[in-house]
Amino acid sequence: MSERILGGLLLFVSIAGIWIARSFEAPFSYEPVGPRAFPILILALLGISAIALMLGKASHNTVWAPPPVLKRIGALFLIVLIYAFLFDKLGFILATALMVIPVARFFSGSWKQAVAGGIGLGVGLFILFDRLLDVALPTGLWLNKLLG
Amino acid sequence: MESTFALLMQGFAVAGAPENLMIALIGCFLGTIVGLLPGLGPINGVAILLPIAFAMKLPPESALILLCSVYAGCEYGGRISAILLNVPGDAGAVMTTLDGYPMAKKGLAGPALSMSAMASFCGALVATVGIVLFAPLLAEWAIAFGPAEYFVLMVLALCCLGGLVGDSLPKAAIACLVGLLLSTVGIDSNSGVYRYTFDMLHLQDGIPFIVIVIGLFAVSEVMLMLQQAHSGTEPMAITGRLMFNLKEFMLAKWTMVRCSLAGFFIGVLPGAGATIASAMCYASERRMAGKDHQFGEGDVRGVAAPEAANNASANGSLVPMLTLGVPGSGTTAVMMGALTLYNITPGPTLFQDQPVIVWGLIASLFIANVMLLALNIPLIRVFVKFLSIPNWLLVPGVAAISMVGVYAVHGNTFDLVLGTLIGGAGYVLRVMNFPIAPFILGFVLGDMMEQNLRRALSISDGEIGVLFNSPIAIGLWIAAAAMLIGPRLLRVAENRRQRPATV
């Protein structure tokens, strides 16, 4: 079933992509093959593969995690996504600490371990990268204000 | 021959610079740790460290030395968890569990670890010598390739990988094609046309390679780790002697040599890689051992064979990447992406244009393997300590470090968000058994494929026959078709043959 849905989705992508690609036209061109041909070739092959995937034997080796685990994986994904959004707004230390705490809880760390890990990783990695390895990290607006 | 030696010495001068030696040592250490952690393998290690190396503004040869020593270290590290936990640290170490864990149960963990380190060293050494001997020859031959041949060669590489991995052809094909498609995003360099940028400023230069790599090999990996959260088995303690004895060495020495050679040649073939090499070598050694063996119950040859093969093929797979610019595995595809970040195009001309980088890299493989042997036998207890890093600390740490790398390269959160979204999609695809290696290879090769195709057709003025004109191109097409269909036909034939026996 998962294969059918994904196949349908990919077929849609390939049709939509070819539709978009029709407008790829070079204003002036010195070569016989323009910017349009390669994407259309790839998308056409993708469409064929997607149909093959839909029509093929349903394989039974797609094993989704049981719903409670799947829910936690979804939550983990959202946390990382929010982390990505807030990375420079909150600054590395605070954003990392806030990300680590729930993730550590998912991997069965205790509250104490999670909080300690969050602060430790936030501060430790900041010192390691920003101070020692010269990889600039955001300190965050709030900290900038505090520091004046 | 003479000049090869001179160039190699030049390489040693580069790799032997104190700074680069230090980098290699750090890389070996980190690589071994990443390798031994179940769930993280060479591709994750290289993927996570690549943006950091770039952000630290390491010069290209140093960055490559770092990545290569991490890669080499991972191949050593995988065996540690295989032997002590019965959980392979990376895919290449699956076969090592078969005899490694039984040996540890018998109280022979020390000899199993030192023997496998020795075998790893032997495999890597043979393969590195192989690179020195064969890579320049292959590069010289490939210089005759025109754009048409190049295009077909890349088709062949994708077919090899697509034909060998994954459980179904449409899935492998889709993985390749989606990778190729994503590589077309951005401004077309020939005509200046915007393709699939959807008016987003950040997409004009295309999707950064680092974003794809971190999404697929860090974000989705973290999600998979939550799914597979294994119950915490305690690693076996190392008791008794650490070193293998002379008798064990004599028993395994020819196994190591044979498997190193076989592993190297399997590794050079695009697509095959470490997992297949170690499985094939283990099976053939078991058959060759005749009746007098304990394979499966803790035979030293059973740990020596897969480890020698695994390391030899990992190093061997650098050959097509360096000489042809066509990586044959996921990890070498990531390394090639690293080269292109530094505006270095791997391929036959690399040996002429960038001898410092190529030979520095090859020399660093020698140095890294000596370091790894030295690290892995006496310091084994130190590495074992890392097995007990709890996941609640490791997983968020991996997530944070990956983001640091991506952020450091372009300094915007758009890349982080995009990487996370790609990681989410990657998780779904991986659960559905889509192979990831063809995807990353497609993404890395996409631009070169398109450029070569267009160049070839420009030369012929649009006449498509140019792709089938030269004998080399025709040979490559035939090979591509064979690689795509061959392995599956063989599998079907195998099933037919076995069915009467089992029913």
XYZ file of C-alpha atoms in Angstrom:
651
model
C 0.000 0.000 0.000
C 2.764 2.439 0.961
C 4.398 1.697 -2.398
C 1.208 2.543 -4.303
C 0.797 5.878 -2.546
C 4.420 6.849 -3.028
C 4.324 5.715 -6.652
C 1.285 7.915 -7.241
C 3.014 10.834 -5.580
C 6.139 10.389 -7.693
C 4.057 10.109 -10.849
C 2.442 13.405 -9.937
C 5.882 14.942 -9.310
C 7.119 13.766 -12.677
C 4.091 15.158 -14.534
C 4.193 18.453 -12.652
C 7.947 18.673 -13.153
C 7.660 18.154 -16.899
C 4.893 20.779 -16.959
C 7.183 23.269 -15.229
C 10.142 22.300 -17.408
C 8.277 23.334 -20.568
C 9.012 26.942 -19.741
C 12.778 26.416 -19.381
C 13.888 28.211 -22.473
C 17.231 29.821 -23.060
C 16.881 33.401 -24.356
C 19.613 32.689 -26.872
C 21.405 29.447 -27.311
C 24.590 28.165 -28.843
C 24.003 24.512 -28.261
C 21.562 21.998 -29.661
C 20.465 20.755 -26.231
C 19.042 23.432 -23.983
C 18.306 23.486 -20.269
C 15.040 21.597 -20.745
C 16.042 18.246 -22.173
C 17.862 16.673 -19.243
C 15.213 17.345 -16.575
C 12.487 16.121 -18.914
C 14.443 12.950 -19.665
C 14.935 12.277 -15.951
C 11.310 13.055 -15.101
C 10.007 10.823 -17.871
C 12.107 7.942 -16.572
C 10.924 8.766 -13.057
C 7.319 8.590 -14.217
C 7.912 5.187 -15.797
C 9.612 3.915 -12.638
C 6.777 5.264 -10.514
C 4.237 3.365 -12.616
C 6.387 0.236 -12.329
C 6.447 0.715 -8.565
C 2.666 1.022 -8.413
C 2.008 -1.971 -10.631
C 4.736 -4.155 -9.160
C 4.144 -6.897 -6.658
C 3.342 -5.422 -3.290
C 6.364 -6.172 -1.177
C 5.795 -6.974 2.434
C 9.098 -5.790 3.706
C 7.996 -2.246 4.393
C 7.581 -2.477 8.122
C 6.389 0.729 9.701
C 7.152 1.150 13.346
C 4.191 0.502 15.666
C 2.010 3.616 16.129
C 3.391 4.730 19.528
C 6.969 4.569 18.225
C 5.944 6.245 15.000
C 4.384 9.048 16.991
C 7.636 9.553 18.868
C 9.625 9.527 15.611
C 7.264 12.180 14.253
C 7.767 14.221 17.396
C 11.538 13.819 17.089
C 11.349 15.090 13.521
C 9.333 18.119 14.624
C 11.778 18.884 17.412
C 14.724 18.818 15.010
C 12.737 21.000 12.593
C 11.986 23.551 15.299
C 15.627 23.382 16.353
C 16.626 24.224 12.789
C 14.248 27.203 12.791
C 15.405 28.585 16.118
C 19.093 27.800 15.666
C 20.198 31.381 15.115
C 17.265 33.123 16.773
C 17.743 31.611 20.215
C 21.444 31.119 19.743
C 23.271 27.820 19.675
C 23.502 27.203 23.414
C 19.855 27.758 24.307
C 18.445 26.128 21.153
C 20.646 23.079 21.627
C 19.761 22.698 25.292
C 16.056 22.899 24.428
C 16.453 20.317 21.649
C 18.575 17.899 23.661
C 16.235 17.651 26.645
C 13.210 16.105 24.870
C 15.377 14.015 22.517
C 17.305 12.596 25.459
C 13.971 11.724 27.090
C 12.938 9.824 23.934
C 16.085 7.741 24.207
C 15.157 6.866 27.775
C 17.398 9.288 29.601
C 16.084 10.436 32.978
C 15.006 14.057 33.476
C 18.196 14.731 35.363
C 20.353 13.226 32.615
C 18.390 15.067 29.929
C 18.802 18.474 31.542
C 22.459 17.893 32.347
C 23.046 16.595 28.808
C 21.242 19.588 27.314
C 23.279 22.157 29.171
C 26.473 20.161 28.805
C 26.135 19.672 25.042
C 24.992 23.251 24.475
C 27.857 24.820 26.344
C 30.453 22.155 25.554
C 29.902 22.113 21.800
C 29.785 25.911 21.715
C 33.173 26.122 23.378
C 34.569 23.332 21.206
C 33.432 24.758 17.870
C 33.126 28.478 18.341
C 36.105 29.035 20.602
C 38.537 26.202 19.860
C 37.861 25.203 16.255
C 36.961 28.626 14.912
C 33.622 27.512 13.501
C 31.402 30.529 14.103
C 28.125 29.747 15.855
C 25.214 32.110 16.572
C 25.059 33.432 20.107
C 21.468 34.524 19.638
C 19.780 37.888 19.807
C 18.887 37.658 23.481
C 22.460 37.018 24.538
C 23.745 39.829 22.349
C 21.334 42.189 24.101
C 22.381 40.960 27.506
C 26.005 41.401 26.680
C 25.209 44.828 25.262
C 57.188 3.324 -12.290
C 60.046 5.551 -11.258
C 57.869 8.626 -11.430
C 55.086 6.922 -9.468
C 57.554 6.339 -6.688
C 58.736 9.928 -6.797
C 55.168 11.175 -6.695
C 54.353 8.893 -3.809
C 57.314 10.299 -1.903
C 55.989 13.770 -2.634
C 52.683 12.597 -1.211
C 54.404 11.427 1.938
C 55.955 14.848 2.261
C 52.447 16.355 2.226
C 50.831 13.802 4.496
C 53.840 13.748 6.796
C 53.660 17.453 7.609
C 53.135 17.717 11.371
C 49.763 19.402 10.971
C 48.475 16.745 8.619
C 49.824 13.945 10.804
C 47.890 15.412 13.706
C 44.754 15.655 11.567
C 45.173 12.056 10.464
C 45.537 10.912 14.058
C 42.396 12.771 15.108
C 40.581 11.387 12.088
C 41.632 7.817 12.886
C 40.495 8.177 16.461
C 37.141 9.762 15.583
C 36.614 7.305 12.752
C 37.153 4.296 14.983
C 34.625 5.677 17.457
C 32.026 6.465 14.795
C 32.612 3.023 13.298
C 32.139 1.159 16.542
C 28.916 2.932 17.470
C 26.094 0.796 16.159
C 23.938 2.807 13.797
C 26.707 5.126 12.679
C 28.970 3.984 9.863
C 31.580 5.470 7.554
C 29.040 7.362 5.502
C 27.633 9.102 8.580
C 31.084 9.897 9.900
C 32.285 11.376 6.640
C 28.988 13.211 6.115
C 29.000 14.826 9.545
C 32.673 15.797 9.482
C 32.726 17.091 5.911
C 30.957 20.418 6.558
C 32.957 20.918 9.749
C 36.243 20.399 7.924
C 35.060 22.861 5.314
C 33.944 25.393 7.899
C 37.266 25.141 9.717
C 38.815 26.304 6.446
C 41.171 23.371 6.298
C 43.136 23.360 3.061
C 41.786 20.774 0.615
C 44.523 18.217 1.141
C 44.126 18.373 4.919
C 40.351 18.089 4.674
C 40.715 15.034 2.471
C 43.248 13.497 4.813
C 40.782 14.007 7.652
C 37.927 12.417 5.715
C 40.067 9.522 4.488
C 41.374 8.737 7.927
C 37.845 8.858 9.306
C 36.777 6.514 6.532
C 39.658 4.141 7.260
C 39.002 4.377 10.984
C 35.333 3.478 10.601
C 36.271 0.268 8.851
C 38.401 -0.644 11.868
C 35.794 0.428 14.377
C 32.931 -1.622 12.972
C 34.527 -4.840 14.118
C 34.735 -3.830 17.778
C 31.008 -3.798 18.374
C 30.619 -6.804 16.088
C 32.914 -8.844 18.315
C 31.919 -7.529 21.721
C 28.209 -6.821 21.248
C 27.251 -9.099 18.363
C 25.964 -5.917 16.710
C 27.897 -4.821 13.619
C 29.079 -1.233 13.989
C 28.728 -0.735 10.253
C 27.382 -2.744 7.345
C 30.773 -4.161 6.385
C 31.173 -5.823 9.778
C 28.046 -7.987 9.575
C 30.071 -11.098 8.758
C 32.523 -10.383 11.558
C 29.816 -11.058 14.127
C 29.543 -14.677 12.965
C 32.846 -15.748 14.456
C 33.834 -12.687 16.419
C 31.081 -12.900 18.997
C 31.507 -16.649 19.594
C 35.213 -16.030 20.139
C 34.400 -13.323 22.682
C 32.029 -15.696 24.447
C 34.836 -18.233 24.715
C 36.930 -15.577 26.450
C 38.985 -14.919 23.330
C 37.813 -11.349 22.798
C 41.383 -10.059 22.948
C 42.774 -12.314 20.208
C 39.622 -11.772 18.104
C 40.098 -8.025 18.280
C 43.825 -8.053 17.620
C 43.524 -10.604 14.818
C 40.806 -8.564 13.149
C 42.879 -5.404 13.547
C 45.780 -7.206 11.901
C 43.502 -8.416 9.106
C 42.098 -4.916 8.654
C 45.623 -3.580 8.377
C 46.599 -6.258 5.889
C 43.520 -5.564 3.764
C 44.014 -1.830 3.797
C 47.722 -2.123 3.037
C 47.210 -4.442 0.080
C 44.487 -2.168 -1.254
C 46.571 0.961 -0.866
C 49.434 -0.671 -2.743
C 46.806 -1.620 -5.314
C 45.764 2.010 -5.616
C 49.369 3.076 -6.167
C 49.838 0.460 -8.889
C 46.546 0.644 -10.737
C 45.130 4.119 -10.275
C 47.663 5.964 -12.469
C 47.209 3.369 -15.221
C 43.443 3.669 -15.127
C 43.666 7.456 -15.116
C 45.924 7.387 -18.159
C 43.527 5.131 -20.017
C 40.501 7.207 -19.079
C 42.046 10.388 -20.412
C 40.998 9.224 -23.870
C 37.349 9.451 -22.815
C 35.298 12.064 -24.598
C 32.097 13.564 -23.211
C 29.982 10.830 -24.779
C 32.032 8.086 -23.135
C 31.898 9.979 -19.869
C 28.168 10.222 -19.983
C 27.837 6.495 -20.594
C 30.387 5.749 -17.871
C 28.230 7.601 -15.362
C 25.172 5.728 -16.572
C 27.161 2.546 -15.946
C 28.090 3.626 -12.419
C 24.470 4.346 -11.565
C 23.355 1.044 -13.083
C 25.984 -0.880 -11.121
C 24.899 0.580 -7.846
C 21.222 0.397 -8.738
C 21.494 -3.189 -9.920
C 23.229 -4.473 -6.829
C 21.496 -2.758 -3.947
C 17.920 -2.666 -2.825
C 15.186 -5.199 -3.234
C 13.536 -3.944 -6.379
C 14.591 -2.340 -9.621
C 11.948 0.420 -9.645
C 13.028 1.478 -6.161
C 16.708 1.658 -7.088
C 15.811 3.503 -10.294
C 13.632 5.980 -8.425
C 16.417 6.632 -5.924
C 18.877 7.389 -8.755
C 16.420 9.536 -10.658
C 15.296 11.620 -7.713
C 18.965 12.287 -6.938
C 19.579 13.331 -10.540
C 16.466 15.490 -10.517
C 17.473 17.355 -7.373
C 20.838 18.085 -8.952
C 19.106 20.120 -11.684
C 17.675 22.599 -9.178
C 19.204 26.063 -9.496
C 20.526 28.225 -12.291
C 21.540 26.262 -15.354
C 25.175 27.198 -15.849
C 25.033 27.066 -19.659
C 22.003 29.225 -20.297
C 21.288 31.077 -17.063
C 17.771 29.670 -16.901
C 16.288 29.194 -13.398
C 15.197 25.615 -12.907
C 12.888 24.505 -10.083
C 13.920 27.361 -7.816
C 10.285 28.378 -7.166
C 11.477 31.972 -6.794
C 13.431 31.099 -3.668
C 16.642 33.013 -3.347
C 18.405 30.241 -1.466
C 17.760 27.707 -4.190
C 19.418 29.716 -6.959
C 22.770 28.035 -6.500
C 21.097 24.665 -6.258
C 20.565 22.525 -3.210
C 23.854 22.485 -1.310
C 25.442 19.072 -1.261
C 26.050 19.315 2.468
C 22.352 19.844 3.117
C 21.438 16.652 1.277
C 24.145 14.678 2.994
C 23.272 15.834 6.504
C 19.571 15.296 5.878
C 20.046 11.768 4.669
C 22.838 10.573 6.879
C 22.290 12.478 10.100
C 18.643 13.507 10.447
C 17.104 10.374 8.999
C 19.711 8.267 10.786
C 18.659 9.729 14.118
C 15.032 8.909 13.343
C 15.974 5.348 12.416
C 17.927 5.014 15.651
C 14.795 5.823 17.613
C 12.922 3.180 15.650
C 15.561 0.537 16.228
C 16.370 1.555 19.787
C 17.963 -1.706 20.824
C 17.856 -3.033 24.314
C 21.103 -2.219 26.007
C 23.171 -5.376 25.834
C 26.357 -5.201 27.831
C 29.550 -5.528 25.838
C 31.633 -8.619 26.544
C 34.543 -7.953 28.823
C 38.023 -8.401 27.428
C 39.698 -10.949 29.615
C 42.985 -12.771 29.229
C 45.493 -12.123 26.516
C 45.110 -9.218 24.115
C 47.311 -10.525 21.320
C 46.760 -13.422 18.999
C 49.468 -16.074 19.209
C 51.709 -17.436 16.486
C 49.515 -20.476 15.879
C 46.477 -18.315 15.236
C 48.478 -16.058 12.977
C 49.814 -18.961 10.902
C 46.287 -20.316 10.546
C 44.923 -17.034 9.261
C 47.807 -15.551 7.273
C 46.856 -16.874 3.837
C 43.215 -16.122 4.518
C 44.179 -12.513 5.099
C 46.235 -12.286 1.911
C 43.587 -13.937 -0.250
C 40.744 -11.880 1.147
C 42.727 -8.660 0.869
C 43.353 -9.235 -2.823
C 39.790 -10.312 -3.533
C 38.407 -7.442 -1.476
C 40.444 -4.898 -3.386
C 39.199 -6.031 -6.771
C 35.603 -6.250 -5.581
C 35.955 -2.763 -4.149
C 37.227 -1.334 -7.423
C 34.072 -2.477 -9.206
C 31.467 0.189 -8.808
C 28.532 -0.843 -6.714
C 29.931 -3.932 -5.033
C 31.581 -2.474 -1.948
C 32.509 -3.694 1.493
C 29.365 -5.579 2.434
C 29.456 -7.818 -0.607
C 33.227 -8.260 -0.415
C 33.176 -9.421 3.189
C 30.246 -11.762 2.616
C 31.846 -13.346 -0.450
C 35.228 -13.770 1.188
C 33.771 -15.255 4.346
C 31.776 -17.769 2.334
C 34.700 -18.795 0.146
C 37.117 -19.113 3.078
C 34.624 -21.264 4.880
C 34.343 -23.513 1.864
C 38.126 -23.663 1.420
C 38.703 -24.585 5.043
C 37.410 -28.086 4.340
C 36.344 -30.135 7.310
C 38.837 -28.968 9.842
C 37.333 -25.680 10.927
C 35.211 -24.012 13.538
C 33.595 -21.409 11.294
C 30.533 -20.031 12.983
C 31.765 -21.123 16.389
C 34.732 -18.814 16.716
C 37.370 -19.515 14.089
C 40.115 -16.887 13.807
C 39.884 -17.158 10.050
C 36.240 -16.198 10.384
C 37.176 -12.812 11.790
C 40.251 -12.355 9.602
C 38.473 -13.010 6.299
C 35.655 -10.455 6.448
C 37.814 -7.768 8.046
C 40.590 -8.070 5.461
C 38.053 -8.019 2.638
C 36.042 -5.195 4.147
C 39.023 -2.874 4.525
C 40.547 -3.801 1.193
C 37.338 -3.075 -0.653
C 36.748 0.169 1.220
C 40.123 1.403 0.020
C 39.674 -0.142 -3.411
C 36.481 1.808 -3.938
C 38.554 4.979 -3.889
C 40.082 3.927 -7.225
C 37.125 4.671 -9.526
C 36.405 7.864 -7.591
C 39.933 9.207 -7.967
C 40.707 8.030 -11.465
C 37.382 8.268 -13.262
C 35.563 10.785 -11.127
C 32.830 8.203 -10.794
C 32.403 6.947 -7.243
C 31.234 3.387 -6.796
C 29.741 3.619 -3.324
C 27.746 5.959 -1.145
C 30.716 6.925 1.011
C 33.014 7.653 -1.911
C 30.183 9.676 -3.467
C 30.160 11.826 -0.347
C 33.948 12.166 -0.545
C 33.681 13.212 -4.136
C 31.179 15.832 -3.084
C 33.840 17.015 -0.654
C 36.293 17.432 -3.517
C 33.809 19.412 -5.557
C 33.229 21.738 -2.579
C 36.866 22.675 -3.005
C 36.341 23.134 -6.743
C 38.410 20.061 -7.469
C 36.903 17.840 -10.133
C 37.943 14.235 -9.669
C 38.657 12.370 -12.843
C 41.546 11.293 -15.015
C 43.053 14.754 -15.129
C 43.199 14.901 -11.344
C 46.446 12.941 -11.353
C 48.033 15.525 -13.624
C 46.461 18.679 -12.273
C 46.474 18.004 -8.556
C 49.288 15.573 -7.829
C 49.732 17.037 -4.359
C 46.182 16.187 -3.387
C 46.022 12.748 -4.965
C 49.351 11.506 -3.727
C 48.957 13.209 -0.389
C 45.705 11.347 0.021
C 47.227 8.012 -0.977
C 50.191 8.523 1.342
C 47.831 9.455 4.132
C 46.066 6.117 3.701
C 49.357 4.354 4.448
C 49.981 6.577 7.439
C 46.416 6.311 8.719
C 46.502 2.533 8.604
C 49.741 2.300 10.522
C 48.234 4.661 13.091
C 45.061 2.627 13.245
C 46.936 -0.603 13.821
C 48.916 1.095 16.556
C 45.773 2.570 18.092
C 43.640 -0.500 17.824
C 45.757 -3.134 19.487
C 47.110 -1.526 22.657
C 44.372 1.065 23.106
C 41.489 -1.265 22.456
C 40.181 -0.887 26.004
C 39.890 2.869 25.483
C 37.692 2.371 22.451
C 35.567 -0.197 24.229
C 34.678 2.520 26.747
C 32.959 4.412 23.927
C 30.591 1.512 23.438
C 28.905 2.540 26.633
C 28.041 6.079 25.456
C 24.320 6.106 26.150
C 22.012 6.884 23.253
C 20.341 9.676 25.186
C 23.589 11.593 24.946
C 24.825 10.327 21.595
C 21.740 10.986 19.477
C 21.127 14.629 20.398
C 24.875 15.157 20.160
C 24.884 13.854 16.592
C 21.913 16.096 15.748
C 23.603 19.194 17.197
C 27.005 18.547 15.582
C 25.380 17.984 12.177
C 23.561 21.280 12.400
C 26.761 23.061 13.415
C 28.420 21.872 10.215
C 25.590 22.905 7.927
C 25.167 26.266 9.602
C 28.877 26.978 9.474
C 29.058 26.608 5.710
C 26.452 29.143 4.594
C 25.382 30.719 7.850
C 21.644 30.549 7.260
C 18.884 28.522 8.820
C 17.211 27.879 5.465
C 19.795 25.153 4.886
C 19.092 23.622 8.285
C 15.352 23.519 7.694
C 15.794 22.133 4.193
C 18.176 19.489 5.500
C 15.700 18.443 8.173
C 12.873 18.177 5.637
C 15.079 16.089 3.359
C 15.934 13.955 6.366
C 12.254 13.358 7.070
C 11.648 12.308 3.466
C 14.798 10.195 3.630
C 13.480 8.404 6.697
C 10.264 7.443 4.885
C 12.238 6.208 1.880
C 14.641 4.216 4.028
C 11.855 2.518 5.929
C 10.359 1.600 2.567
C 13.677 -0.016 1.590
C 14.722 2.531 -0.968
C 18.505 2.336 -1.321
C 20.190 5.615 -0.416
C 23.562 5.121 -2.117
C 22.164 5.448 -5.684
C 20.344 8.581 -4.604
C 23.478 10.303 -3.365
C 25.444 9.091 -6.377
C 22.765 10.483 -8.688
C 22.879 13.816 -6.935
C 26.687 14.000 -7.090
C 26.893 12.938 -10.725
C 23.823 14.780 -12.007
C 25.495 17.988 -13.040
C 28.449 16.253 -14.702
C 26.120 13.898 -16.524
C 24.078 16.725 -17.937
C 27.140 18.750 -18.893
C 28.773 15.815 -20.653
C 25.578 14.885 -22.428
C 25.116 18.413 -23.694
C 28.755 18.716 -24.688
C 28.631 15.422 -26.561
C 25.521 16.498 -28.421
C 27.019 19.900 -29.143
C 29.986 18.234 -30.799
C 27.716 16.082 -32.933
C 25.343 18.989 -33.533
C 22.434 17.283 -31.837
C 22.866 13.916 -33.429
C 22.098 11.351 -30.742
C 24.111 8.606 -32.401
C 27.297 10.064 -30.913
C 26.438 8.281 -27.680
C 26.730 4.912 -29.394
C 29.579 5.576 -31.772
C 32.819 4.542 -30.159
C 33.629 0.975 -29.155
C 34.239 2.149 -25.579
C 30.771 3.686 -25.396
C 29.135 0.579 -26.803
C 31.023 -1.607 -24.347
C 29.935 0.611 -21.484
C 26.288 0.514 -22.578
C 26.386 -3.277 -22.717
C 28.025 -3.416 -19.296
C 25.395 -1.033 -17.913
C 22.538 -3.156 -19.191
C 24.188 -6.303 -17.868
C 24.740 -4.780 -14.434
C 21.184 -3.586 -14.230
C 19.569 -6.869 -15.168
C 22.281 -9.428 -14.448
C 22.205 -9.593 -10.657
C 18.433 -9.943 -10.633
C 18.450 -12.686 -13.279
C 21.063 -14.515 -11.243
C 18.922 -14.209 -8.143
C 15.878 -15.576 -9.965
C 17.950 -18.433 -11.340
C 19.288 -19.135 -7.873
C 15.764 -19.295 -6.476
C 14.682 -21.672 -9.237
C 17.612 -23.922 -8.542
C 17.031 -23.952 -4.818
C 13.317 -24.459 -4.852
C 13.292 -28.189 -5.734
C 15.831 -28.776 -2.999
C 13.913 -27.011 -0.272
C 10.384 -28.116 -1.134
